[in-house]
Amino acid sequence: MPVDTILWENDNLIIIDQTLLPEKLVKKKLDTVEDVWEAIKKLRVRGAPAIGVTAAFGIVVALKSIEITDRKIFDAEFKKISDYLASSRPTAVNLFWALDRMAKVLENNPDLSVAKIIVKLTSEAVAIMNEDKTVCRQIGKFGSRLLPSKCTVLTHCNAGGLATADYGTALGVIYSAYESGKEIKVYADETRPLLQGSRLTAWELMHSGIEVTLICDNMAAKVMSEGKIDVVVVGADRIAANGDTANKIGTYMAALCAKYHNIPFYVAAPSSTFDLSLESGKKIPIEERAAEEITCGFGKRTAPEGIKVYSPAFDVTPAELITAYITEKGVIKADQIIDKLK
Ligand code: MRU
């Protein structure tokens, strides 16, 4: 990545405003918890791990100027802030996972003063960010071994450095293979309606010198039928205990196409994206987004006024379509999830 996706500098939270990419690379300082909520909601910062990291810092941003000294009152205020941040987006479990980690800091230190607990919360947010960087490198290393020395990978949405603290999950696999000398080419689904594939994945890969070809989502089956794709690698927002995987809308369709064409379909994700409390993907909450993102995307009306719209932001790919999961703990199959990640 040419710049940090999320930066914690001199007690300031700075993100890249991803809604402006690829036209402009603009950093945005998030001064209040409302700024953080809005940045997550509007996808200025997006991608499951990046949302988690940002929310953790969101807590710190909200609490750093607080004037409360009583721990009980402070803890109640923490809960309010955490619930507020948790209401920004429902699908990526990393958001709730990161907020839970922050809450544990309070639970584990009941007698610490407010000033000291804020210091601890700040360290925890920094740790969440730094761990994500390490975890993505590990995912990259494990995933790279699965790719043939010369191959073309299809990916959907953006699961790259922009979606994490650095390097990415699905794109981490591609970066790692490329860095190890493999000849890697990528097809990027554009990813309607918000175009994370064309705006973000294409931008990231071009920056890193990896050959990338952009296609519309509805071209994937044709490209596969032409023998142009060897492997599909995508990220995830939430993976249930049975391996069903929520990821950006259109992932399920890509998985079905891959199955038909006998192409391996890998999900690359940190263990923090696995939600073992959910038996299957049926229970994963799926975010629905505003109709205008489809009818009036990027300011251009492309559907008649008043048209009825359905806009789920994610779909669930059944485990049976997924060849394996590339995690920081290794490459695992659906039936190993509970044993390896519990
Ligand atoms: O709506 P978005 O852009 O946040 O959706 C992102 C995705 O679906 C990613 O594939 C997923 O979060 C994995 S990011 C490593």
CSV table of C-alpha atoms and ligand atoms in Angstrom, one decimal:
chain,number,residue,atom,x,y,z
A,1,MET,CA,0.0,0.0,0.0
A,2,PRO,CA,1.4,3.4,-0.9
A,3,VAL,CA,-0.1,4.9,2.4
A,4,ASP,CA,-1.5,3.5,5.6
A,5,THR,CA,-5.2,2.5,5.4
A,6,ILE,CA,-5.6,3.4,9.1
A,7,LEU,CA,-3.1,5.4,11.0
A,8,TRP,CA,-2.9,6.2,14.7
A,9,GLU,CA,-0.6,9.1,15.0
A,10,ASN,CA,-0.2,11.5,18.0
A,11,ASP,CA,-3.5,10.3,19.4
A,12,ASN,CA,-5.2,11.0,16.1
A,13,LEU,CA,-7.2,8.5,14.0
A,14,ILE,CA,-6.5,9.0,10.3
A,15,ILE,CA,-8.0,6.9,7.5
A,16,ILE,CA,-7.9,7.0,3.7
A,17,ASP,CA,-11.3,8.1,2.5
A,18,GLN,CA,-12.0,5.1,0.3
A,19,THR,CA,-15.1,6.7,-1.3
A,20,LEU,CA,-12.8,9.1,-3.2
A,21,LEU,CA,-10.6,6.4,-4.7
A,22,PRO,CA,-9.3,5.8,-7.3
A,23,GLU,CA,-9.6,9.5,-8.4
A,24,LYS,CA,-8.2,11.0,-5.2
A,25,LEU,CA,-6.0,9.6,-2.4
A,26,VAL,CA,-7.2,11.7,0.5
A,27,LYS,CA,-6.6,11.2,4.2
A,28,LYS,CA,-9.3,12.0,6.7
A,29,LYS,CA,-8.9,12.6,10.4
A,30,LEU,CA,-11.8,11.2,12.5
A,31,ASP,CA,-12.1,13.6,15.4
A,32,THR,CA,-15.3,12.3,17.1
A,33,VAL,CA,-17.1,9.0,17.6
A,34,GLU,CA,-19.8,10.3,15.2
A,35,ASP,CA,-17.1,10.8,12.6
A,36,VAL,CA,-15.9,7.2,13.1
A,37,TRP,CA,-19.5,5.8,12.9
A,38,GLU,CA,-20.1,7.8,9.7
A,39,ALA,CA,-16.9,6.7,8.1
A,40,ILE,CA,-17.8,3.0,8.7
A,41,LYS,CA,-21.4,3.4,7.6
A,42,LYS,CA,-20.5,5.3,4.4
A,43,LEU,CA,-17.7,2.9,3.6
A,44,ARG,CA,-15.0,5.6,3.8
A,45,VAL,CA,-13.2,2.8,5.7
A,46,ARG,CA,-14.5,-0.7,4.9
A,47,GLY,CA,-13.5,-4.4,4.7
A,48,ALA,CA,-14.1,-6.5,7.8
A,49,PRO,CA,-10.7,-6.3,9.5
A,50,ALA,CA,-10.3,-2.6,8.8
A,51,ILE,CA,-13.8,-1.9,10.2
A,52,GLY,CA,-12.8,-3.8,13.4
A,53,VAL,CA,-9.5,-1.8,13.8
A,54,THR,CA,-11.3,1.5,13.2
A,55,ALA,CA,-14.0,0.7,15.7
A,56,ALA,CA,-11.4,-0.1,18.4
A,57,PHE,CA,-9.8,3.3,17.8
A,58,GLY,CA,-13.3,4.8,17.7
A,59,ILE,CA,-13.6,3.9,21.4
A,60,VAL,CA,-10.4,5.7,22.2
A,61,VAL,CA,-11.4,8.7,20.1
A,62,ALA,CA,-14.7,8.9,22.1
A,63,LEU,CA,-13.1,8.5,25.5
A,64,LYS,CA,-9.9,10.5,25.3
A,65,SER,CA,-11.5,13.8,26.2
A,66,ILE,CA,-14.0,12.4,28.6
A,67,GLU,CA,-14.2,14.2,32.0
A,68,ILE,CA,-15.6,11.3,34.1
A,69,THR,CA,-13.4,10.0,36.9
A,70,ASP,CA,-15.8,7.5,38.5
A,71,ARG,CA,-15.1,4.0,37.0
A,72,LYS,CA,-18.8,2.9,37.2
A,73,ILE,CA,-20.0,5.9,35.3
A,74,PHE,CA,-17.1,5.5,32.9
A,75,ASP,CA,-17.9,1.8,32.2
A,76,ALA,CA,-21.5,2.7,31.5
A,77,GLU,CA,-20.4,5.4,29.1
A,78,PHE,CA,-18.0,2.9,27.4
A,79,LYS,CA,-21.0,0.5,26.9
A,80,LYS,CA,-23.0,3.3,25.2
A,81,ILE,CA,-20.2,4.2,22.9
A,82,SER,CA,-19.5,0.6,22.0
A,83,ASP,CA,-23.2,-0.1,21.3
A,84,TYR,CA,-23.3,3.0,19.1
A,85,LEU,CA,-20.3,1.9,17.0
A,86,ALA,CA,-21.7,-1.6,16.8
A,87,SER,CA,-24.8,-0.1,15.1
A,88,SER,CA,-22.8,1.1,12.1
A,89,ARG,CA,-22.8,-2.1,10.0
A,90,PRO,CA,-24.2,-5.5,10.9
A,91,THR,CA,-22.4,-8.2,8.8
A,92,ALA,CA,-18.7,-8.0,9.4
A,93,VAL,CA,-18.1,-9.9,12.7
A,94,ASN,CA,-14.7,-8.2,13.1
A,95,LEU,CA,-16.5,-5.1,14.2
A,96,PHE,CA,-18.1,-6.9,17.2
A,97,TRP,CA,-15.0,-8.9,17.8
A,98,ALA,CA,-12.8,-5.8,18.2
A,99,LEU,CA,-15.4,-4.1,20.4
A,100,ASP,CA,-15.5,-7.2,22.6
A,101,ARG,CA,-11.8,-7.2,22.9
A,102,MET,CA,-11.9,-3.6,24.1
A,103,ALA,CA,-14.7,-4.4,26.6
A,104,LYS,CA,-12.5,-7.2,28.0
A,105,VAL,CA,-9.9,-4.6,28.9
A,106,LEU,CA,-12.4,-3.1,31.3
A,107,GLU,CA,-13.5,-6.4,32.6
A,108,ASN,CA,-10.0,-7.5,33.3
A,109,ASN,CA,-9.0,-4.3,35.1
A,110,PRO,CA,-12.0,-3.4,37.3
A,111,ASP,CA,-9.9,-1.4,39.8
A,112,LEU,CA,-7.9,0.7,37.4
A,113,SER,CA,-8.5,4.4,37.3
A,114,VAL,CA,-10.2,6.0,34.3
A,115,ALA,CA,-6.9,7.7,33.2
A,116,LYS,CA,-5.0,4.3,33.3
A,117,ILE,CA,-7.8,2.4,31.7
A,118,ILE,CA,-7.8,4.8,28.7
A,119,VAL,CA,-4.1,4.2,28.3
A,120,LYS,CA,-4.8,0.4,28.3
A,121,LEU,CA,-7.6,0.8,25.8
A,122,THR,CA,-5.3,2.8,23.5
A,123,SER,CA,-2.7,0.0,23.7
A,124,GLU,CA,-5.4,-2.6,22.9
A,125,ALA,CA,-6.5,-0.7,19.8
A,126,VAL,CA,-2.9,-0.4,18.6
A,127,ALA,CA,-2.4,-4.2,19.3
A,128,ILE,CA,-5.6,-5.0,17.3
A,129,MET,CA,-4.1,-3.0,14.4
A,130,ASN,CA,-0.6,-4.5,14.6
A,131,GLU,CA,-1.9,-8.0,15.0
A,132,ASP,CA,-4.0,-7.6,11.9
A,133,LYS,CA,-0.9,-6.7,10.0
A,134,THR,CA,0.9,-9.8,11.2
A,135,VAL,CA,-2.1,-12.0,10.6
A,136,CYS,CA,-2.5,-10.8,7.0
A,137,ARG,CA,1.2,-11.7,6.3
A,138,GLN,CA,0.6,-15.2,7.7
A,139,ILE,CA,-2.5,-15.6,5.6
A,140,GLY,CA,-0.5,-14.5,2.6
A,141,LYS,CA,2.2,-17.0,3.3
A,142,PHE,CA,-0.1,-20.0,3.7
A,143,GLY,CA,-2.2,-19.0,0.7
A,144,SER,CA,0.7,-18.4,-1.6
A,145,ARG,CA,1.6,-22.1,-1.3
A,146,LEU,CA,-1.7,-23.0,-2.8
A,147,LEU,CA,-1.2,-21.1,-6.0
A,148,PRO,CA,0.6,-22.7,-8.9
A,149,SER,CA,3.8,-21.0,-10.0
A,150,LYS,CA,2.0,-19.5,-13.0
A,151,CYS,CA,-1.6,-18.8,-12.6
A,152,THR,CA,-4.5,-16.4,-13.0
A,153,VAL,CA,-6.7,-15.6,-9.9
A,154,LEU,CA,-10.2,-14.2,-9.9
A,155,THR,CA,-11.1,-12.1,-6.9
A,156,HIS,CA,-14.3,-10.3,-5.9
A,157,CYS,CA,-14.7,-7.0,-4.0
A,158,ASN,CA,-11.7,-5.7,-2.2
A,159,ALA,CA,-10.0,-7.9,0.4
A,160,GLY,CA,-6.6,-6.1,0.1
A,161,GLY,CA,-4.5,-3.6,2.1
A,162,LEU,CA,-7.4,-1.2,2.0
A,163,ALA,CA,-9.7,-3.7,3.7
A,164,THR,CA,-7.3,-4.5,6.5
A,165,ALA,CA,-4.6,-2.7,8.5
A,166,ASP,CA,-2.2,-3.7,5.8
A,167,TYR,CA,-1.5,-6.2,3.0
A,168,GLY,CA,-5.0,-7.8,2.9
A,169,THR,CA,-6.4,-11.3,3.1
A,170,ALA,CA,-7.3,-12.5,-0.5
A,171,LEU,CA,-5.0,-9.9,-2.0
A,172,GLY,CA,-2.4,-10.8,0.7
A,173,VAL,CA,-2.3,-14.3,-0.8
A,174,ILE,CA,-1.7,-12.8,-4.3
A,175,TYR,CA,0.9,-10.3,-3.0
A,176,SER,CA,2.7,-13.1,-1.2
A,177,ALA,CA,2.7,-15.4,-4.2
A,178,TYR,CA,3.9,-12.5,-6.4
A,179,GLU,CA,6.7,-11.6,-4.0
A,180,SER,CA,7.9,-15.2,-3.9
A,181,GLY,CA,8.5,-15.0,-7.7
A,182,LYS,CA,5.3,-16.7,-8.9
A,183,GLU,CA,3.8,-15.4,-12.2
A,184,ILE,CA,0.4,-14.1,-11.0
A,185,LYS,CA,-2.2,-12.4,-13.0
A,186,VAL,CA,-5.6,-11.3,-11.6
A,187,TYR,CA,-9.1,-10.8,-12.9
A,188,ALA,CA,-11.0,-8.3,-10.7
A,189,ASP,CA,-14.8,-8.4,-10.6
A,190,GLU,CA,-15.9,-4.8,-10.6
A,191,THR,CA,-18.3,-5.5,-7.8
A,192,ARG,CA,-21.6,-3.7,-8.3
A,193,PRO,CA,-23.0,-1.5,-6.9
A,194,LEU,CA,-20.2,0.2,-5.0
A,195,LEU,CA,-17.4,-0.9,-7.3
A,196,GLN,CA,-14.9,-2.0,-4.6
A,197,GLY,CA,-13.3,-4.2,-7.3
A,198,SER,CA,-12.7,-1.6,-9.9
A,199,ARG,CA,-12.1,1.4,-7.6
A,200,LEU,CA,-10.0,-0.3,-4.9
A,201,THR,CA,-8.7,-3.8,-6.0
A,202,ALA,CA,-7.7,-2.6,-9.4
A,203,TRP,CA,-6.1,0.5,-7.9
A,204,GLU,CA,-4.2,-1.5,-5.3
A,205,LEU,CA,-2.9,-4.2,-7.7
A,206,MET,CA,-1.8,-1.7,-10.3
A,207,HIS,CA,0.2,0.2,-7.6
A,208,SER,CA,1.9,-3.0,-6.7
A,209,GLY,CA,2.8,-3.9,-10.3
A,210,ILE,CA,0.6,-7.0,-10.6
A,211,GLU,CA,-1.2,-7.5,-13.9
A,212,VAL,CA,-4.9,-7.0,-13.4
A,213,THR,CA,-7.8,-7.2,-15.8
A,214,LEU,CA,-11.1,-5.6,-14.8
A,215,ILE,CA,-14.4,-7.4,-15.6
A,216,CYS,CA,-18.0,-6.7,-14.8
A,217,ASP,CA,-19.4,-9.2,-12.3
A,218,ASN,CA,-21.6,-10.8,-15.0
A,219,MET,CA,-18.6,-11.7,-17.1
A,220,ALA,CA,-17.1,-14.1,-14.6
A,221,ALA,CA,-18.8,-17.2,-15.9
A,222,LYS,CA,-17.7,-16.4,-19.5
A,223,VAL,CA,-14.1,-15.7,-18.4
A,224,MET,CA,-14.1,-19.0,-16.5
A,225,SER,CA,-15.6,-20.9,-19.5
A,226,GLU,CA,-12.7,-19.6,-21.6
A,227,GLY,CA,-10.2,-21.3,-19.3
A,228,LYS,CA,-8.8,-18.0,-18.1
A,229,ILE,CA,-9.1,-18.5,-14.4
A,230,ASP,CA,-7.1,-21.1,-12.4
A,231,VAL,CA,-8.1,-20.2,-8.9
A,232,VAL,CA,-10.7,-17.9,-7.1
A,233,VAL,CA,-9.7,-16.2,-3.9
A,234,VAL,CA,-12.0,-14.0,-1.9
A,235,GLY,CA,-12.2,-12.5,1.6
A,236,ALA,CA,-15.0,-12.8,4.1
A,237,ASP,CA,-17.1,-10.7,6.5
A,238,ARG,CA,-18.3,-13.5,8.7
A,239,ILE,CA,-17.9,-17.3,8.6
A,240,ALA,CA,-20.2,-19.5,10.5
A,241,ALA,CA,-19.1,-22.7,12.4
A,242,ASN,CA,-20.1,-24.9,9.4
A,243,GLY,CA,-18.1,-22.8,7.0
A,244,ASP,CA,-20.9,-20.9,5.3
A,245,THR,CA,-19.4,-17.6,4.4
A,246,ALA,CA,-20.8,-14.1,4.1
A,247,ASN,CA,-18.9,-11.9,1.8
A,248,LYS,CA,-19.7,-9.1,-0.7
A,249,ILE,CA,-22.8,-9.6,-2.8
A,250,GLY,CA,-21.9,-11.6,-5.9
A,251,THR,CA,-19.4,-13.9,-4.1
A,252,TYR,CA,-22.0,-16.7,-4.1
A,253,MET,CA,-22.5,-16.4,-7.8
A,254,ALA,CA,-18.7,-16.5,-8.4
A,255,ALA,CA,-18.5,-19.6,-6.2
A,256,LEU,CA,-21.3,-21.3,-8.2
A,257,CYS,CA,-19.5,-20.5,-11.4
A,258,ALA,CA,-16.2,-21.8,-10.0
A,259,LYS,CA,-17.9,-25.1,-9.0
A,260,TYR,CA,-19.3,-25.7,-12.4
A,261,HIS,CA,-15.9,-25.0,-14.0
A,262,ASN,CA,-14.0,-27.1,-11.5
A,263,ILE,CA,-12.0,-24.2,-10.3
A,264,PRO,CA,-10.8,-24.1,-6.7
A,265,PHE,CA,-12.5,-21.5,-4.6
A,266,TYR,CA,-10.7,-20.3,-1.5
A,267,VAL,CA,-11.8,-17.9,1.3
A,268,ALA,CA,-8.9,-16.0,2.9
A,269,ALA,CA,-9.8,-14.7,6.4
A,270,PRO,CA,-8.3,-14.2,9.8
A,271,SER,CA,-9.7,-16.3,12.7
A,272,SER,CA,-11.4,-13.1,14.0
A,273,THR,CA,-13.8,-13.4,11.0
A,274,PHE,CA,-15.1,-16.8,12.1
A,275,ASP,CA,-18.2,-16.6,14.2
A,276,LEU,CA,-18.4,-20.0,16.0
A,277,SER,CA,-21.5,-18.9,17.8
A,278,LEU,CA,-23.5,-19.3,14.6
A,279,GLU,CA,-24.1,-22.8,13.5
A,280,SER,CA,-24.7,-21.9,9.9
A,281,GLY,CA,-24.8,-19.0,7.5
A,282,LYS,CA,-28.6,-18.7,7.8
A,283,LYS,CA,-28.1,-16.8,11.0
A,284,ILE,CA,-25.6,-14.2,9.6
A,285,PRO,CA,-27.2,-10.8,9.6
A,286,ILE,CA,-27.1,-9.3,6.1
A,287,GLU,CA,-26.8,-5.6,5.7
A,288,GLU,CA,-29.3,-3.9,3.3
A,289,ARG,CA,-28.2,-0.7,1.7
A,290,ALA,CA,-29.9,2.4,0.3
A,291,ALA,CA,-31.7,2.0,-3.0
A,292,GLU,CA,-29.8,5.0,-4.4
A,293,GLU,CA,-26.6,3.1,-4.4
A,294,ILE,CA,-28.2,1.0,-7.2
A,295,THR,CA,-30.4,3.6,-8.9
A,296,CYS,CA,-28.2,6.6,-8.7
A,297,GLY,CA,-24.6,5.2,-8.1
A,298,PHE,CA,-21.9,7.9,-8.1
A,299,GLY,CA,-24.4,10.6,-8.9
A,300,LYS,CA,-25.8,9.2,-12.2
A,301,ARG,CA,-29.4,8.1,-12.3
A,302,THR,CA,-29.5,4.7,-14.0
A,303,ALA,CA,-33.1,3.6,-13.1
A,304,PRO,CA,-36.5,5.2,-13.2
A,305,GLU,CA,-37.5,7.3,-10.2
A,306,GLY,CA,-39.7,5.3,-7.8
A,307,ILE,CA,-38.5,1.9,-8.9
A,308,LYS,CA,-38.6,-0.8,-6.2
A,309,VAL,CA,-35.1,-1.9,-5.2
A,310,TYR,CA,-33.7,-4.8,-3.1
A,311,SER,CA,-30.0,-4.2,-2.1
A,312,PRO,CA,-28.4,-6.8,0.1
A,313,ALA,CA,-24.7,-5.9,0.6
A,314,PHE,CA,-23.6,-9.4,1.2
A,315,ASP,CA,-24.5,-13.0,0.3
A,316,VAL,CA,-23.7,-16.3,1.9
A,317,THR,CA,-21.7,-18.9,0.0
A,318,PRO,CA,-22.5,-22.4,1.3
A,319,ALA,CA,-19.5,-24.3,2.7
A,320,GLU,CA,-19.9,-27.0,0.1
A,321,LEU,CA,-18.8,-24.6,-2.6
A,322,ILE,CA,-15.6,-23.6,-0.7
A,323,THR,CA,-12.4,-25.6,-1.3
A,324,ALA,CA,-10.7,-24.4,1.9
A,325,TYR,CA,-10.2,-21.4,4.2
A,326,ILE,CA,-6.9,-19.7,4.3
A,327,THR,CA,-6.3,-18.4,7.9
A,328,GLU,CA,-3.3,-17.2,9.9
A,329,LYS,CA,-3.4,-20.7,11.6
A,330,GLY,CA,-3.1,-22.5,8.3
A,331,VAL,CA,-5.3,-23.8,5.5
A,332,ILE,CA,-8.3,-25.6,6.8
A,333,LYS,CA,-11.4,-27.4,5.5
A,334,ALA,CA,-14.9,-26.6,6.7
A,335,ASP,CA,-15.1,-29.7,8.9
A,336,GLN,CA,-11.9,-28.5,10.7
A,337,ILE,CA,-13.1,-25.1,11.7
A,338,ILE,CA,-14.3,-25.9,15.2
A,339,ASP,CA,-11.2,-28.0,16.1
A,340,LYS,CA,-8.7,-25.6,14.7
A,341,LEU,CA,-10.2,-22.2,15.7
A,342,LYS,CA,-12.0,-22.8,18.9
B,1,MRU,O1,-19.0,-3.5,2.0
B,1,MRU,P1,-17.5,-3.7,2.1
B,1,MRU,O2,-16.7,-3.0,1.1
B,1,MRU,O3,-17.0,-3.5,3.5
B,1,MRU,O4,-17.3,-5.3,1.9
B,1,MRU,C1,-16.0,-5.8,2.0
B,1,MRU,C2,-16.0,-7.3,1.7
B,1,MRU,O5,-16.9,-7.9,1.4
B,1,MRU,C3,-14.6,-8.0,1.8
B,1,MRU,O6,-14.5,-9.0,0.9
B,1,MRU,C4,-14.5,-8.5,3.2
B,1,MRU,O7,-14.8,-7.6,4.2
B,1,MRU,C5,-13.1,-9.0,3.5
B,1,MRU,S1,-11.9,-7.8,3.7
B,1,MRU,C6,-10.5,-8.5,4.0
